[in-house]
Amino acid sequence: MSGHTEVHQEFSAQDKMIDQFLQKVDHKLIVMSGKGGVGKSTVAANLALFLSNQGYRVGLLDVDVHGPSIAGLLGITDLKLNIINNKIQPHRYNDHLEVVSIQGLLDTPDKPLIWRGPVKIGIIRQFLADANWGALDFLIIDSPPGTGDEPLTVAQTITDCQAVIVTTPQEISLADVRKSIQFCKKVNMPILGIIENMSGFICPTCGSTHAIFKSGGGKKTAQDYNLTFLGQLPIDPNIVIAGDAGQGIDTLNSPVNIEMHQIVDHIISNLPKHQGNCNNTIKIAIPVVDGKLSNHFGHCAEFRLITVQDGTIRKQDTLIPPPHAPGVIPNWVADQGCTDIIVGGLGKSALAIFNERGVRVLCGAPSDTPKNLVSLYLSNELQSSNNTCNHEDHHHSCGGH
Ligand code: ADP
């Protein structure tokens, strides 16, 4: 009986450590695939590299205990992780990227590992509880292909984890992706989106694209399941050459990079609000009419959503709001992941909703283009005037527009 209690206590102590770590991580992503060899690890490594190059603090965790390949893809030869005070020290790849892989704890990295479920579950939990990770904007987990113990442990342990599913275009891979989708549904893990890898070969001589493994299957699967299609990466033989030579993929000037940039932007703009926003990224909503700020916040036809990272405008999206009804538009704005809103006037009830949802409001802005307003806002040249905030309430009492 007492042995039971000890195990239980050890488990809950570990739970606590895992919780403490996960609270320091804004976004948790697991990269999954139905089949092996479709480029899941390559995508995981690229995601980590691109996000860290954009200034996000990223942790990359390789939980593929049977075939860890992240170190090789990053060109980290002889990865060895130190253990200090019983804590695994992640490998610092660059200022913003830390890597933990089972490979760094093995004496003979090439020897295949035969581990049964409970051990695998234990090691994954240990990577979360006992590694000396810093605070992270993103934790990216490279899981083995399929729907076995590793993704299941991740889904059960990291309850706000989201899946990125990688596939190649041909049916044999797509059939397995459907299993990954079903798995995510079963364990209630949201799917951030699908990436189609090895989607066509861009001929370096003539520049035309050849669909070697077909193309478009990933997009179609995403559509069939009403999921986000994040993008397609072409085949680049240099990726194989660099990977095999252990040189790492970060220095490659690859056509994959262009697509990867777009995928990362897509991922950043699709992150759900509840996970909070990365420290250095803000999303500013502005109601617009004829390309300039609209004074009628609750009744304007479109909103511009401007993503600013490290003080630079990265992205502008146009969003069409749902029909006006009390409280609908402010909640909808907050649901889009906005951290800030710039308006001419605003009703008290809308202001209260924004306050409650943690969206900063700048009220009383002049009629100008969204870009100019954002520049002024970022340089603190826009003054918020609270008196104009009754503006829309007045319209409501007149029956609205
Ligand atoms: P998985 O993690 O799905 O098993 P990997 O990322 O290890 O797949 O990739 C499998 C092989 O395919 C590796 O040799 C890798 O270099 C290669 N590869 C992955 N993506 C591409 C690509 N877009 N173009 C060319 N080769 C690729």
XYZ file of C-alpha atoms and ligand atoms in Angstrom:
428
model
C 0.000 0.000 0.000
C 2.713 2.447 1.017
C 4.586 1.784 -2.261
C 1.446 2.802 -4.081
C 1.280 6.055 -2.173
C 4.915 6.832 -2.936
C 4.419 6.290 -6.653
C 1.342 8.439 -6.518
C 3.184 11.212 -4.682
C 6.061 11.080 -7.141
C 3.591 11.315 -10.002
C 1.808 14.318 -8.600
C 5.127 16.030 -7.796
C 6.054 15.533 -11.441
C 2.647 16.816 -12.514
C 3.358 19.980 -10.603
C 6.742 20.462 -12.293
C 5.170 19.858 -15.695
C 2.463 22.397 -14.919
C 5.010 24.949 -13.790
C 6.903 24.576 -17.027
C 3.831 24.600 -19.273
C 2.649 27.819 -17.678
C 5.822 29.460 -18.960
C 5.032 28.440 -22.542
C 2.614 30.463 -24.630
C 2.061 28.078 -27.525
C 2.541 24.349 -27.696
C 2.600 22.619 -31.074
C 3.064 18.965 -31.877
C 4.129 18.120 -35.408
C 2.532 14.849 -36.454
C 2.293 12.678 -39.530
C 0.477 9.515 -40.446
C 3.526 7.997 -42.123
C 7.270 8.104 -41.621
C 9.506 9.824 -44.133
C 7.072 12.532 -45.184
C 9.263 15.303 -43.747
C 7.659 15.769 -40.334
C 10.987 16.289 -38.551
C 12.184 18.576 -41.336
C 9.043 20.677 -40.894
C 9.402 20.694 -37.081
C 13.026 21.831 -37.345
C 12.119 24.483 -39.924
C 9.238 25.788 -37.833
C 11.558 26.116 -34.846
C 14.239 27.838 -36.931
C 11.897 30.288 -38.626
C 10.100 31.225 -35.425
C 13.367 31.671 -33.526
C 14.777 33.763 -36.379
C 11.763 36.028 -35.985
C 12.722 36.607 -32.369
C 10.377 34.148 -30.688
C 11.796 32.056 -27.868
C 11.444 28.503 -29.067
C 11.975 25.118 -27.469
C 12.262 22.147 -29.819
C 11.591 18.798 -28.217
C 12.282 15.597 -30.104
C 10.184 12.867 -28.517
C 10.844 10.355 -31.259
C 12.588 7.940 -28.936
C 13.006 5.314 -31.668
C 14.432 7.543 -34.370
C 15.403 10.982 -33.106
C 16.526 13.051 -36.086
C 16.229 16.675 -35.012
C 19.880 17.058 -34.035
C 21.017 15.836 -37.451
C 18.611 18.153 -39.256
C 19.993 21.109 -37.329
C 23.566 20.036 -37.986
C 24.252 19.496 -34.292
C 26.904 16.820 -34.385
C 27.356 14.686 -31.290
C 24.539 16.270 -29.337
C 25.247 15.711 -25.647
C 22.882 17.110 -23.059
C 24.352 17.840 -19.654
C 22.553 17.078 -16.456
C 23.148 19.585 -13.685
C 21.380 19.304 -10.319
C 19.149 16.595 -11.758
C 18.016 18.915 -14.535
C 18.557 18.205 -18.229
C 20.214 21.257 -19.783
C 18.730 21.949 -23.238
C 21.182 22.476 -26.074
C 21.337 26.188 -26.954
C 21.211 26.266 -30.729
C 21.039 30.049 -30.899
C 19.876 32.936 -28.679
C 16.266 31.998 -29.198
C 16.250 28.270 -29.766
C 16.836 25.475 -27.244
C 16.756 21.818 -28.211
C 16.102 18.690 -26.181
C 16.291 15.273 -27.779
C 16.661 11.783 -26.430
C 19.617 11.543 -28.767
C 21.557 13.877 -26.495
C 21.258 11.411 -23.624
C 22.364 8.289 -25.473
C 25.842 6.828 -25.524
C 25.434 5.179 -28.904
C 23.143 7.407 -30.934
C 22.829 5.088 -33.953
C 21.703 2.044 -31.985
C 17.952 1.456 -32.416
C 16.033 1.839 -29.207
C 13.436 -0.678 -28.181
C 11.360 0.867 -25.451
C 7.928 -0.091 -24.353
C 5.038 2.279 -23.808
C 5.403 3.070 -20.089
C 9.084 3.967 -20.471
C 8.315 6.225 -23.414
C 5.554 7.945 -21.478
C 7.959 8.389 -18.573
C 10.694 9.929 -20.675
C 8.367 12.411 -22.360
C 6.996 13.547 -19.015
C 10.556 13.867 -17.763
C 11.519 16.054 -20.712
C 8.719 18.386 -19.687
C 9.298 18.247 -15.922
C 13.060 17.932 -15.578
C 14.587 19.939 -18.405
C 15.838 23.381 -17.596
C 13.785 25.167 -20.255
C 13.505 28.926 -20.112
C 10.232 30.803 -20.646
C 9.123 30.042 -24.198
C 6.865 31.588 -26.782
C 6.678 28.243 -28.583
C 7.313 24.659 -27.634
C 7.516 22.555 -30.789
C 7.357 18.823 -30.361
C 8.503 16.418 -33.022
C 6.649 13.181 -32.425
C 7.193 9.859 -34.173
C 4.818 9.104 -37.062
C 1.449 7.563 -36.339
C -0.841 7.721 -33.373
C 1.024 5.757 -30.721
C 2.122 6.360 -27.137
C 4.121 9.519 -27.829
C 1.420 11.761 -29.352
C -1.069 10.295 -26.891
C 1.162 11.209 -23.940
C 1.646 14.694 -25.349
C -2.097 15.165 -25.867
C -2.882 13.961 -22.351
C -0.103 15.889 -20.634
C -0.241 19.154 -22.589
C -3.935 19.841 -22.690
C -3.630 23.041 -24.746
C -1.328 21.512 -27.338
C -2.240 21.923 -30.996
C -1.330 19.676 -33.885
C 0.364 20.526 -37.149
C -0.093 17.571 -39.477
C 2.411 16.936 -42.252
C 1.635 14.840 -45.305
C 2.910 14.209 -48.792
C 0.434 14.597 -51.658
C -0.138 10.970 -52.633
C -3.123 8.938 -51.470
C -1.102 6.405 -49.473
C 0.090 9.192 -47.186
C -3.280 10.943 -47.097
C -5.001 7.763 -45.933
C -2.792 7.786 -42.847
C -3.325 11.495 -42.315
C -7.019 10.839 -41.965
C -6.115 8.548 -39.056
C -4.090 11.369 -37.480
C -7.088 13.679 -37.854
C -9.374 11.128 -36.201
C -6.826 10.683 -33.419
C -6.725 14.436 -32.720
C -10.510 14.528 -32.632
C -10.605 11.615 -30.217
C -8.130 13.157 -27.788
C -9.627 16.643 -28.227
C -6.447 18.162 -29.605
C -7.157 21.090 -31.919
C -5.513 20.875 -35.344
C -3.772 24.105 -36.253
C -3.480 22.983 -39.848
C -2.100 20.655 -42.492
C 1.145 21.101 -44.409
C 1.772 19.309 -47.687
C 5.453 18.491 -48.059
C 7.297 17.289 -51.178
C 4.621 19.003 -53.162
C 6.179 19.282 -56.594
C 9.748 19.814 -57.718
C 10.819 23.209 -58.979
C 13.283 22.584 -61.814
C 16.380 24.653 -61.078
C 17.099 24.934 -64.822
C 13.738 25.923 -66.285
C 11.913 27.029 -63.094
C 8.796 25.001 -63.903
C 7.148 22.829 -61.240
C 6.835 19.061 -61.678
C 4.301 17.331 -59.443
C 6.369 14.206 -58.793
C 4.174 12.835 -56.012
C 1.095 14.674 -57.338
C 0.002 17.868 -55.645
C -3.022 19.256 -53.845
C -4.013 16.191 -51.809
C -3.161 17.912 -48.524
C -5.305 20.902 -49.387
C -8.187 18.704 -50.414
C -7.976 16.692 -47.177
C -7.935 19.948 -45.203
C -11.049 21.079 -47.075
C -12.794 17.743 -46.580
C -12.289 17.991 -42.818
C -12.813 21.734 -42.605
C -9.252 22.265 -41.421
C -6.797 25.047 -42.166
C -4.386 24.331 -44.996
C -1.145 25.966 -43.930
C 0.775 25.586 -47.187
C 2.809 23.325 -49.433
C 6.568 22.844 -49.481
C 8.320 21.826 -52.694
C 10.902 19.049 -53.034
C 14.435 20.325 -52.699
C 17.205 17.741 -53.166
C 19.558 20.015 -51.197
C 17.550 19.247 -48.062
C 18.424 15.572 -48.393
C 22.046 16.325 -49.183
C 22.428 18.699 -46.214
C 20.578 16.318 -43.900
C 22.663 13.314 -44.918
C 25.875 15.283 -44.534
C 24.765 16.440 -41.068
C 25.166 20.054 -42.159
C 21.821 21.317 -40.998
C 19.098 22.958 -43.019
C 19.268 26.453 -41.607
C 21.847 27.785 -44.016
C 20.164 26.412 -47.132
C 18.969 28.842 -49.738
C 16.005 26.653 -50.575
C 12.699 27.296 -52.365
C 11.209 25.652 -49.279
C 12.184 28.758 -47.272
C 9.799 31.045 -49.156
C 6.863 28.765 -48.438
C 8.022 28.185 -44.881
C 7.933 31.930 -44.241
C 4.324 32.043 -45.330
C 3.422 29.001 -43.255
C 4.971 30.542 -40.149
C 3.080 33.818 -40.760
C -0.071 31.781 -41.223
C 0.527 29.905 -37.971
C 1.224 33.099 -36.045
C -1.957 34.707 -37.316
C -4.016 31.585 -36.534
C -3.006 31.228 -32.918
C -6.023 31.203 -30.671
C -6.554 34.114 -28.333
C -6.741 32.056 -25.142
C -3.077 31.181 -25.332
C -2.142 34.830 -25.078
C 0.153 36.542 -27.490
C 3.876 36.432 -27.787
C 5.511 39.222 -25.865
C 6.803 41.024 -28.891
C 3.785 40.594 -31.174
C 0.693 42.762 -31.109
C -2.370 42.610 -33.305
C -4.165 45.878 -33.843
C -7.728 46.029 -35.166
C -9.039 49.152 -36.882
C -12.577 49.634 -38.277
C -12.252 51.026 -41.815
C -14.354 52.599 -44.519
C -12.882 53.685 -47.878
C -9.408 52.772 -46.662
C -9.545 55.027 -43.593
C -10.629 54.651 -39.987
C -14.403 54.486 -39.701
C -16.049 56.336 -36.863
C -18.849 53.813 -36.693
C -17.155 50.965 -34.907
C -20.255 48.824 -34.501
C -21.527 49.352 -38.037
C -18.483 49.406 -40.300
C -18.222 46.933 -43.160
C -14.667 45.811 -42.548
C -11.797 45.775 -40.091
C -8.120 45.922 -40.840
C -6.062 43.609 -38.648
C -2.425 44.638 -38.478
C 0.178 42.314 -36.980
C 3.172 44.131 -35.537
C 6.231 42.306 -34.385
C 9.218 43.968 -32.756
C 7.791 47.335 -33.802
C 7.478 46.384 -37.474
C 4.274 45.801 -39.408
C 4.438 42.175 -40.538
C 1.010 41.594 -41.948
C -2.284 43.278 -42.807
C -5.529 41.345 -43.067
C -9.008 42.514 -43.924
C -11.754 40.977 -41.851
C -15.486 41.193 -42.408
C -17.348 41.462 -39.108
C -20.555 39.561 -38.339
C -23.847 41.523 -38.412
C -24.205 44.102 -35.694
C -25.906 43.069 -32.453
C -25.177 44.170 -28.881
C -21.799 42.870 -27.723
C -21.171 40.819 -30.868
C -18.510 42.940 -32.578
C -16.219 43.523 -29.546
C -16.267 39.814 -28.744
C -15.640 38.957 -32.375
C -12.663 41.358 -32.452
C -11.256 39.721 -29.310
C -11.821 36.263 -30.841
C -9.599 37.261 -33.786
C -6.676 37.381 -31.363
C -6.452 41.199 -31.283
C -4.422 42.698 -28.481
C -5.244 46.321 -29.334
C -7.953 48.283 -31.096
C -7.841 51.815 -32.467
C -11.234 53.514 -32.832
C -12.750 56.945 -33.299
C -15.549 56.377 -30.824
C -16.881 53.492 -28.816
C -19.901 52.685 -26.663
C -19.467 52.072 -22.961
C -20.664 48.483 -23.202
C -18.181 47.722 -25.992
C -15.416 49.310 -23.945
C -16.368 47.125 -20.983
C -16.155 43.995 -23.137
C -12.730 44.966 -24.443
C -11.525 45.608 -20.908
C -12.838 42.257 -19.802
C -11.245 40.461 -22.761
C -7.866 42.151 -22.218
C -7.901 44.144 -25.467
C -6.287 47.595 -25.107
C -8.448 50.382 -26.543
C -7.290 53.604 -28.085
C -10.314 55.838 -28.443
C -10.614 59.139 -30.299
C -8.260 58.424 -33.209
C -8.565 60.687 -36.284
C -9.688 59.519 -39.713
C -6.492 58.264 -41.324
C -5.185 55.150 -43.045
C -4.650 52.109 -40.795
C -0.925 52.118 -41.565
C -0.494 55.761 -40.508
C -2.558 55.201 -37.401
C -0.489 52.172 -36.410
C 2.750 54.133 -36.926
C 1.430 56.938 -34.721
C 0.187 54.437 -32.176
C 3.524 52.656 -32.009
C 5.396 55.912 -31.487
C 2.924 56.946 -28.759
C 1.671 59.884 -30.776
C -1.998 58.923 -30.548
C -3.712 60.189 -27.440
C -6.679 58.275 -26.108
C -9.589 60.578 -25.328
C -12.147 58.911 -23.133
C -14.862 61.544 -23.679
C -15.463 60.459 -27.253
C -16.200 56.967 -26.086
C -19.926 57.603 -25.797
C -20.115 58.157 -29.508
C -21.704 54.852 -30.505
C -24.086 54.696 -27.560
C -25.643 57.823 -28.948
C -26.267 56.117 -32.274
C -27.860 53.187 -30.508
C -30.350 55.406 -28.732
C -31.228 56.915 -32.129
C -31.986 53.452 -33.479
C -28.515 52.840 -34.904
C -27.300 53.101 -38.492
P 9.851 12.190 -41.070
O 10.148 12.993 -39.840
O 8.453 12.371 -41.548
O 10.232 10.763 -40.954
P 12.100 13.593 -42.260
O 11.880 15.003 -41.945
O 13.114 12.838 -41.473
O 10.715 12.796 -42.262
O 12.431 13.516 -43.817
C 12.621 12.302 -44.486
C 13.609 12.490 -45.632
O 13.049 13.344 -46.609
C 14.907 13.152 -45.192
O 15.958 12.597 -45.954
C 14.716 14.593 -45.564
O 15.916 15.237 -45.834
C 13.856 14.491 -46.804
N 12.980 15.648 -47.019
C 12.046 16.156 -46.186
N 11.410 17.200 -46.747
C 11.946 17.369 -47.982
C 11.729 18.271 -49.070
N 10.792 19.227 -49.013
N 12.481 18.132 -50.175
C 13.409 17.152 -50.253
N 13.672 16.279 -49.283
C 12.952 16.371 -48.150
